[in-house]
Backbone as JSON, one array per atom type, in Angstrom:
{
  "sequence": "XXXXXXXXXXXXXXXXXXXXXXXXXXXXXXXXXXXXXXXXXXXXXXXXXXXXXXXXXXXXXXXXXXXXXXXXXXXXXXXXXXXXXXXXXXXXXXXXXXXXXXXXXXXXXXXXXXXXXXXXXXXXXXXXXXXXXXXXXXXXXXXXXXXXXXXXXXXXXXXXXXXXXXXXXXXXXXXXXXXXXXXX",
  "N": [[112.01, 95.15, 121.65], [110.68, 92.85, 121.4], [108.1, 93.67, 121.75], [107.51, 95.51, 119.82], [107.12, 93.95, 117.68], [105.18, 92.42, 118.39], [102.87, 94.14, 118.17], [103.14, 94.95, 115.61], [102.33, 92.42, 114.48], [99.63, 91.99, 115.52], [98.79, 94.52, 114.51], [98.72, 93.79, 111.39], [97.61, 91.33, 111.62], [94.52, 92.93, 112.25], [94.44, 94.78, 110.59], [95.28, 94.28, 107.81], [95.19, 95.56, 105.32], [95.58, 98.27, 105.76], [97.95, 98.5, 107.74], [99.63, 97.37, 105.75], [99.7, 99.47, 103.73], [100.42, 101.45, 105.36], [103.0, 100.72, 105.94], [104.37, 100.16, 103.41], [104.15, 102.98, 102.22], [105.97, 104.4, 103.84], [108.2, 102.99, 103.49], [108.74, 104.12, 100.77], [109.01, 106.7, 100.7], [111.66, 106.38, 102.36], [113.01, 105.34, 100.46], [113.03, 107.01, 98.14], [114.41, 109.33, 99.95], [116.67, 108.2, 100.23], [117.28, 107.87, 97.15], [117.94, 110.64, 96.81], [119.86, 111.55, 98.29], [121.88, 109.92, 98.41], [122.25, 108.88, 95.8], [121.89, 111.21, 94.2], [123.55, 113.09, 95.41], [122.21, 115.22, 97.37], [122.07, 116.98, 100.24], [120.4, 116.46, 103.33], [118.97, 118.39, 104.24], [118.49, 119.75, 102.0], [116.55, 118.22, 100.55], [114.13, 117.43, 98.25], [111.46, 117.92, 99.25], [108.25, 117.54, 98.08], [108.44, 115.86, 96.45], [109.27, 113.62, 97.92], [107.26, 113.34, 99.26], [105.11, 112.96, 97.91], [105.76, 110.21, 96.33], [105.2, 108.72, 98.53], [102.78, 109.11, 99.1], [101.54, 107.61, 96.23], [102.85, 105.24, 97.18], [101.03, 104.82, 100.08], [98.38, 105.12, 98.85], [97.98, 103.35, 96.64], [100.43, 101.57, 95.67], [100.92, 99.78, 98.07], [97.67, 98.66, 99.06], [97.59, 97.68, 96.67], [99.03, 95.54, 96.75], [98.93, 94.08, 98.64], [96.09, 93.06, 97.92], [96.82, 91.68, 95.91], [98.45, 89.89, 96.49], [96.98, 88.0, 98.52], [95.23, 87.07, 96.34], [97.15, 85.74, 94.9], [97.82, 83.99, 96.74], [95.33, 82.53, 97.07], [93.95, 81.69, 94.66], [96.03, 80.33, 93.58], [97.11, 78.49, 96.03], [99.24, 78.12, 98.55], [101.11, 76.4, 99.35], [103.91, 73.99, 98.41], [106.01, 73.28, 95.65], [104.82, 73.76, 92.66], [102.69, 75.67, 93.17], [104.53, 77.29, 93.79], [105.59, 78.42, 91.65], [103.78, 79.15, 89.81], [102.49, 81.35, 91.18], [104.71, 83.05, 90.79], [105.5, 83.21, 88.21], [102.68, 84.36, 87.11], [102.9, 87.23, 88.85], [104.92, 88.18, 87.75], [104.82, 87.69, 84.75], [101.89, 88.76, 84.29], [100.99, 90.62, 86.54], [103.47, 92.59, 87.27], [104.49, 93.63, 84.21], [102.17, 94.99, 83.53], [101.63, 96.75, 86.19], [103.72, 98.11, 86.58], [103.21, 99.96, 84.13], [100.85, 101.05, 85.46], [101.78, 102.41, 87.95], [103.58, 104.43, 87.16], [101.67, 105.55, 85.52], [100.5, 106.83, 87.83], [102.14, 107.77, 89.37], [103.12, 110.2, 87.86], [100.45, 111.56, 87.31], [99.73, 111.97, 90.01], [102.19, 114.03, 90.36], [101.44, 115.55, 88.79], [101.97, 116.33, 86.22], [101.75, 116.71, 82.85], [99.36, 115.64, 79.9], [101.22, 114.51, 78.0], [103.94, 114.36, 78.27], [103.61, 112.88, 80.65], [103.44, 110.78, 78.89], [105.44, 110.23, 77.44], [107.28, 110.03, 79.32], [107.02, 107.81, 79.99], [107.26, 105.81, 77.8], [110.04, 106.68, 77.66], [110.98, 105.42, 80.68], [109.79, 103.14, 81.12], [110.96, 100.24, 79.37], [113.2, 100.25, 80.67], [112.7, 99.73, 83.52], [110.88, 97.69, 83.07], [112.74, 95.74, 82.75], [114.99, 96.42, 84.42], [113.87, 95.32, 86.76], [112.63, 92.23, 85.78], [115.45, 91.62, 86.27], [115.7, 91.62, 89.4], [113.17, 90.75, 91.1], [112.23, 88.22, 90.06], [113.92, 85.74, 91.42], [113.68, 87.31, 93.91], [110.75, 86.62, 94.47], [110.51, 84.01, 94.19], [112.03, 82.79, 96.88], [110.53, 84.47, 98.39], [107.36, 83.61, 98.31], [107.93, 80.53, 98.87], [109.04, 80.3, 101.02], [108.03, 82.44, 102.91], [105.08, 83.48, 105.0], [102.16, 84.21, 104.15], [101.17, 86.79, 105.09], [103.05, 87.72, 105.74], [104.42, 88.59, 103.52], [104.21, 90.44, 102.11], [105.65, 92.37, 103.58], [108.43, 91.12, 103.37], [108.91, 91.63, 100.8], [109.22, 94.81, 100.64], [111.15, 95.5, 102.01], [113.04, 94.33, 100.17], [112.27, 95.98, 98.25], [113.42, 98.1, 99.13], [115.45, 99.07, 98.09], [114.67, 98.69, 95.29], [112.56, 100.95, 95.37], [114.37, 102.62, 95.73], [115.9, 102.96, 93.71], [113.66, 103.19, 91.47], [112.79, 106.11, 92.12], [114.74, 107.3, 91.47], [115.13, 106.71, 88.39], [112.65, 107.43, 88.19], [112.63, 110.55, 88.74], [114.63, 111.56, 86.87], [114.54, 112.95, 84.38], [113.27, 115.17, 85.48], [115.31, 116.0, 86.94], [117.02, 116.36, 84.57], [115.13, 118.71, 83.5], [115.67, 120.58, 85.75], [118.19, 121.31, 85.51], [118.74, 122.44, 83.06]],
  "CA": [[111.85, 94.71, 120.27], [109.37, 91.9, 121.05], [106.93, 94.58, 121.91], [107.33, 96.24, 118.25], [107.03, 93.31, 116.38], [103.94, 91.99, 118.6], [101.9, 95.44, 117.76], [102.85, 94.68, 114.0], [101.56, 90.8, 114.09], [98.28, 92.42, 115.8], [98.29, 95.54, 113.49], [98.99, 93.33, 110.54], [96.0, 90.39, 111.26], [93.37, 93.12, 112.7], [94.09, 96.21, 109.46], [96.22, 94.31, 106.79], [95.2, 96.84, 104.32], [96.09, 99.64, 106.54], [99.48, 98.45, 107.96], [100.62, 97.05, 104.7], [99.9, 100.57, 102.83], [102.02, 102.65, 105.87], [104.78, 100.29, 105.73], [104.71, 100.54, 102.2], [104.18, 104.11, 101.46], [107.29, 104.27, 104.7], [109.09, 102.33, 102.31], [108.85, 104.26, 99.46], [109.46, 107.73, 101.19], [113.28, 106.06, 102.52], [113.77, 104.76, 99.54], [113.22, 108.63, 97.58], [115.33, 109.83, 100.28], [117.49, 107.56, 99.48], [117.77, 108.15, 96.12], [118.34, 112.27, 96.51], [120.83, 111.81, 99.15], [123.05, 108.82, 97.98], [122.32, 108.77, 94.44], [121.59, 112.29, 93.47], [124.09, 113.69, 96.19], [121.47, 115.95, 97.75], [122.07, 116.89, 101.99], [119.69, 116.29, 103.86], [118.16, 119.66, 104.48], [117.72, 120.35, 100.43], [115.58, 117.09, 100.1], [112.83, 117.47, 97.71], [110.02, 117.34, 100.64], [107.38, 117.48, 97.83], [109.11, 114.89, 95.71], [109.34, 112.54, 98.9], [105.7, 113.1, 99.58], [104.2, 112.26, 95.96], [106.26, 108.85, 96.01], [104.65, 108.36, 99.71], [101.13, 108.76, 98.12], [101.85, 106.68, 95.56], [102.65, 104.1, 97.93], [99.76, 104.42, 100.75], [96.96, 104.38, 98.32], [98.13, 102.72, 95.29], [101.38, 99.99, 95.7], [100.24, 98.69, 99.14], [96.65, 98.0, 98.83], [97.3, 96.92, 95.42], [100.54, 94.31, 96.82], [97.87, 93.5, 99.83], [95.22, 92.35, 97.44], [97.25, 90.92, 95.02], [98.87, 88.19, 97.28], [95.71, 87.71, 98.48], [94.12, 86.74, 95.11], [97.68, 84.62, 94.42], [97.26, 82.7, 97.69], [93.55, 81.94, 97.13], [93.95, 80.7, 93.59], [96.99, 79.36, 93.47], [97.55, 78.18, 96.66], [100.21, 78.04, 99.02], [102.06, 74.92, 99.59], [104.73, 73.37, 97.24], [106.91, 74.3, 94.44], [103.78, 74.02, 91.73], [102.26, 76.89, 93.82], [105.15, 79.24, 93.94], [106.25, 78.84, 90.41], [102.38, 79.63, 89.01], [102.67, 82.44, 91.89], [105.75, 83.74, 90.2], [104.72, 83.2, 86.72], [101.64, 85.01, 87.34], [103.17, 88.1, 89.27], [106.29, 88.58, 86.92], [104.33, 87.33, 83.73], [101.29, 89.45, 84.25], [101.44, 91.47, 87.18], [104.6, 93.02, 86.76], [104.46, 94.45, 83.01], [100.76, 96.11, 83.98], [101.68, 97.34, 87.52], [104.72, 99.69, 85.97], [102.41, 101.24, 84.05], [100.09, 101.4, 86.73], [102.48, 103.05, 88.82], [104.2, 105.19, 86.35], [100.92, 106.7, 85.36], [99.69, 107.38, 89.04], [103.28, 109.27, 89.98], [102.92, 111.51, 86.72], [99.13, 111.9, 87.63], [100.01, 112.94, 91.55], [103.36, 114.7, 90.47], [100.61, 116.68, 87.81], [102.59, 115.79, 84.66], [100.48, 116.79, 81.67], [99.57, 113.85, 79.04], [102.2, 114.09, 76.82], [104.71, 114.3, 79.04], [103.87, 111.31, 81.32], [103.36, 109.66, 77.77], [107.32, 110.19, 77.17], [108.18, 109.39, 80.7], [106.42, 106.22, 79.96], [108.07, 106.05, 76.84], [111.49, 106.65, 78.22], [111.31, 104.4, 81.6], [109.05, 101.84, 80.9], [111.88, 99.07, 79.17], [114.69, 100.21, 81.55], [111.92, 99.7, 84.73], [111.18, 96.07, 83.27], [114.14, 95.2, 82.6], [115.5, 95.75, 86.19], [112.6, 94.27, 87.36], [113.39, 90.91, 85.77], [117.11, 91.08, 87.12], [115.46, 91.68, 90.49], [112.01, 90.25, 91.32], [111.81, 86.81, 90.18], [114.3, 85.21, 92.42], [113.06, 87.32, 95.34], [109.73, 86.11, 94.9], [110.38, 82.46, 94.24], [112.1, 82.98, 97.96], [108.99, 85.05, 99.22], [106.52, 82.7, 97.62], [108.44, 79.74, 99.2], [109.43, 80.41, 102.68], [107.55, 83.33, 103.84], [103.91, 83.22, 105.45], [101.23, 85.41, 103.15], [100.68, 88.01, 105.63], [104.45, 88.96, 105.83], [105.07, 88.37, 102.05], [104.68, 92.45, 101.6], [107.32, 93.35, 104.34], [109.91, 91.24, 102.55], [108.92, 92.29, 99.19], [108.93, 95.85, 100.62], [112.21, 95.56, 102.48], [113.76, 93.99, 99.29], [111.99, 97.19, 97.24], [114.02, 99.81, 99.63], [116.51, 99.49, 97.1], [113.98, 98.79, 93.95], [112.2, 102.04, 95.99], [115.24, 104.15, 95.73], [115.82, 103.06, 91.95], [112.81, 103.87, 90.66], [112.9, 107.18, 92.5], [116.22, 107.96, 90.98], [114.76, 106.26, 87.49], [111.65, 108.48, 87.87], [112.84, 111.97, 88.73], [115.52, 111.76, 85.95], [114.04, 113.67, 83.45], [113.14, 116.56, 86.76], [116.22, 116.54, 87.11], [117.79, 117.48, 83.81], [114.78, 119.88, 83.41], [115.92, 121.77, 86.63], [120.0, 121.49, 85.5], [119.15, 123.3, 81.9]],
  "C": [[110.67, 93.74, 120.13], [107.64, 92.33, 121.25], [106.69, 95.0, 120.5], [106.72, 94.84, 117.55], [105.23, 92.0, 116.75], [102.65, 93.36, 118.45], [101.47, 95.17, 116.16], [102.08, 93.38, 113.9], [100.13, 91.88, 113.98], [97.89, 93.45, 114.55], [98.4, 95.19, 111.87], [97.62, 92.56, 110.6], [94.96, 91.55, 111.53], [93.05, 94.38, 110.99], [94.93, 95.61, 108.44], [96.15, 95.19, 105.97], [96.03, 98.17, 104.87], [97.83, 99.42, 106.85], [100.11, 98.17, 106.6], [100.84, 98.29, 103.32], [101.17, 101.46, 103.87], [103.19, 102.02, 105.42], [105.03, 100.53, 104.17], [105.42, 101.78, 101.84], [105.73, 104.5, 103.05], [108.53, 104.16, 103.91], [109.52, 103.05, 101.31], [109.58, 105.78, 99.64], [110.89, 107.29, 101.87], [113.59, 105.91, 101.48], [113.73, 106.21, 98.2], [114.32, 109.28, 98.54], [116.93, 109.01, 99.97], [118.37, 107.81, 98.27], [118.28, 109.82, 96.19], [119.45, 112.2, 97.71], [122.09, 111.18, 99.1], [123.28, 108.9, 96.31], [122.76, 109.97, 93.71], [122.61, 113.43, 94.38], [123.7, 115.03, 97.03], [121.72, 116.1, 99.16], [120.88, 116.71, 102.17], [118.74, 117.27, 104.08], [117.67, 120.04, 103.1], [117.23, 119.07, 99.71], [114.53, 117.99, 99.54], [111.47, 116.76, 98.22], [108.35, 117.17, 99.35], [107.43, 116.43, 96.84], [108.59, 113.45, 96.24], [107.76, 112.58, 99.27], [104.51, 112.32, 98.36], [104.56, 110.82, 96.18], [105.48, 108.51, 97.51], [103.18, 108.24, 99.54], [100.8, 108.25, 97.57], [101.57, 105.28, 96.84], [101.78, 103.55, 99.33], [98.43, 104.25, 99.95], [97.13, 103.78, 96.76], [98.8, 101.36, 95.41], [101.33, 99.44, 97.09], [98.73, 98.45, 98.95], [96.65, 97.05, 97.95], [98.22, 95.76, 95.7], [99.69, 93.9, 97.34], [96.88, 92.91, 99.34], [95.7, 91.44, 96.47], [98.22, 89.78, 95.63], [97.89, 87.73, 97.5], [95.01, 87.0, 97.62], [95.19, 85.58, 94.99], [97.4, 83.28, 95.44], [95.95, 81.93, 97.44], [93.58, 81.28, 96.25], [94.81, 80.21, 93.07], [97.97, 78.3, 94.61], [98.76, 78.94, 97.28], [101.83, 77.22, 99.71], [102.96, 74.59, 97.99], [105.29, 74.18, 96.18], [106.15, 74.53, 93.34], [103.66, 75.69, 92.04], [103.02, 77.8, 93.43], [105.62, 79.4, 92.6], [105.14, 79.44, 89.35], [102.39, 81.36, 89.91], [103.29, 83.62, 90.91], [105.68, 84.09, 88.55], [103.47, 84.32, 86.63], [102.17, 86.73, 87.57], [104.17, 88.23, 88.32], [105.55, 88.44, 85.31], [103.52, 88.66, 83.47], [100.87, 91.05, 85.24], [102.23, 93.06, 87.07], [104.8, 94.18, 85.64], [103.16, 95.36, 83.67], [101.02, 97.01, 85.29], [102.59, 98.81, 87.34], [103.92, 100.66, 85.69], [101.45, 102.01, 84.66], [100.77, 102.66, 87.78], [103.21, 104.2, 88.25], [103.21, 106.48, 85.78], [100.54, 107.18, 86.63], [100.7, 108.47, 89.38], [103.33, 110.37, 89.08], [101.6, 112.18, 87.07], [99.71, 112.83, 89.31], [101.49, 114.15, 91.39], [102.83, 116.25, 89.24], [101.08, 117.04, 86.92], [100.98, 115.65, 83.66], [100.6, 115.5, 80.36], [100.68, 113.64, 78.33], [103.25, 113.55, 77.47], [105.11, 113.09, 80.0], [103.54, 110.52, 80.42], [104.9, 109.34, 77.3], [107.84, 109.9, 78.16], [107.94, 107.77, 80.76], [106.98, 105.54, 79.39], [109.44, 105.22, 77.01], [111.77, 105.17, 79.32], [110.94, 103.08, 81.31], [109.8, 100.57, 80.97], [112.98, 99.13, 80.36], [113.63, 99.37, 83.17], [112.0, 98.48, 84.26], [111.91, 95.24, 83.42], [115.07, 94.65, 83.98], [114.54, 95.07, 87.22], [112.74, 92.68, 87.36], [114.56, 90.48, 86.41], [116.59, 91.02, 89.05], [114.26, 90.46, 91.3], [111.79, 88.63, 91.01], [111.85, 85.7, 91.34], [113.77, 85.56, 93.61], [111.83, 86.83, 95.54], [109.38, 84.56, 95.22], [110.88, 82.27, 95.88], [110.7, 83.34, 99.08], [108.06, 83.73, 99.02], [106.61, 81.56, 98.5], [108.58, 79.23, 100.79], [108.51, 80.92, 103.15], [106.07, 82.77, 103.6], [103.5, 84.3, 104.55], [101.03, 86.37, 103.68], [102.07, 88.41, 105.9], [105.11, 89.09, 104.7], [105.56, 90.67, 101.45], [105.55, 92.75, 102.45], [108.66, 92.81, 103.66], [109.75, 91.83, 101.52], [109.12, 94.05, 99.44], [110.1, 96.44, 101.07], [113.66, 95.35, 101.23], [113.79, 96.03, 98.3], [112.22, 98.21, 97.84], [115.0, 99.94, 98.24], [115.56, 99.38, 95.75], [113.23, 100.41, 94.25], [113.36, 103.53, 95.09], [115.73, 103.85, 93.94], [114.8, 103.41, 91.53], [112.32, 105.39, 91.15], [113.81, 107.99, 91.65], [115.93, 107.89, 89.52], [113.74, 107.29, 87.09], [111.78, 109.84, 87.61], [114.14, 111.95, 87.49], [115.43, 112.83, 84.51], [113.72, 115.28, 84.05], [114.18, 116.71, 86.36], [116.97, 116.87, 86.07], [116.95, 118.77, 83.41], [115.45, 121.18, 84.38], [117.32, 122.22, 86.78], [119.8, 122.65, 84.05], [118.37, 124.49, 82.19]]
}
């Protein structure tokens, strides 16, 4: 174990961009299986492999780089020390962040999942309030924690470990609309 987690330090300070998109887009592909196997009561063998790959794309070149630069920018200009720090942190990421990133993310999985405009304009529509919504019940507290305790270069594995389960909700949140197309 102290072998694994000395590869990650190294493969964390020498490629942060790089390690913090696999683990991500890792992340995001459990947390789709997740959702079609627990949520959506799917076996294992009739996983939606092209489903689980889109949300894995998503998250190597979109929601890790973009988590990896965006601590980055909070550390730098807002510091890191003290409770000022993490509550401008948090303010910042939940304030502004947050609302823009959904849609960020909402249009990229309609874009890679090749949802025509209208369509990911009603999925947008549809999810959008429910997505913020659990967002607020979720994210604040964990970040004022993250923010607080954790070191800046492991801030994305908790936030990413927390977002197996925000992962497998917005998986389950996203394909919802698939899935009553492919029930009628």
């Amino acid at each position: 174990m102290t072998t694994i987690l000395k590869f990650y330090r190294n493969a964390l300070k020498k490629y942060p961009l790089i390690t913090s998109s696999i683990q991500t887009s890792s992340l995001m592909v459990a947390g789709d299986i997740i959702a079609q196997t627990a949520i959506e009561a799917n076996s294992l063998k009739n996983i939606n492999l092209l489903r689980t790959s889109q949300f894995g794309v998503v998250g190597l070149f979109l929601v890790g780089p973009t988590l990896t630069t965006w601590y980055k920018v909070l550390d730098k200009y807002l510091g890191n020390k003290g409770t000022s720090a993490v509550l401008k942190k948090v303010a910042f990421d939940q304030g502004l962040f947050a609302p823009t990133f959904i849609v960020v993310f909402l249009t990229s999985l309609a874009i890679v999942q090749q949802k025509n405009v209208e369509s990911s304009i009603n999925e947008l529509k549809t999810n959008y309030k429910d997505i913020l919504i659990a967002n607020y019940k979720l994210w604040p507290l964990v970040q004022v924690c993250n923010f607080y305790v954790v070191p800046v270069q492991y801030q994305i594995l908790v936030v990413q470990f927390v977002a197996l389960t925000w992962n497998t909700y917005l998986s389950w949140k996203t394909q919802g609309s698939n899935l009553k197309e492919i029930s009628n």
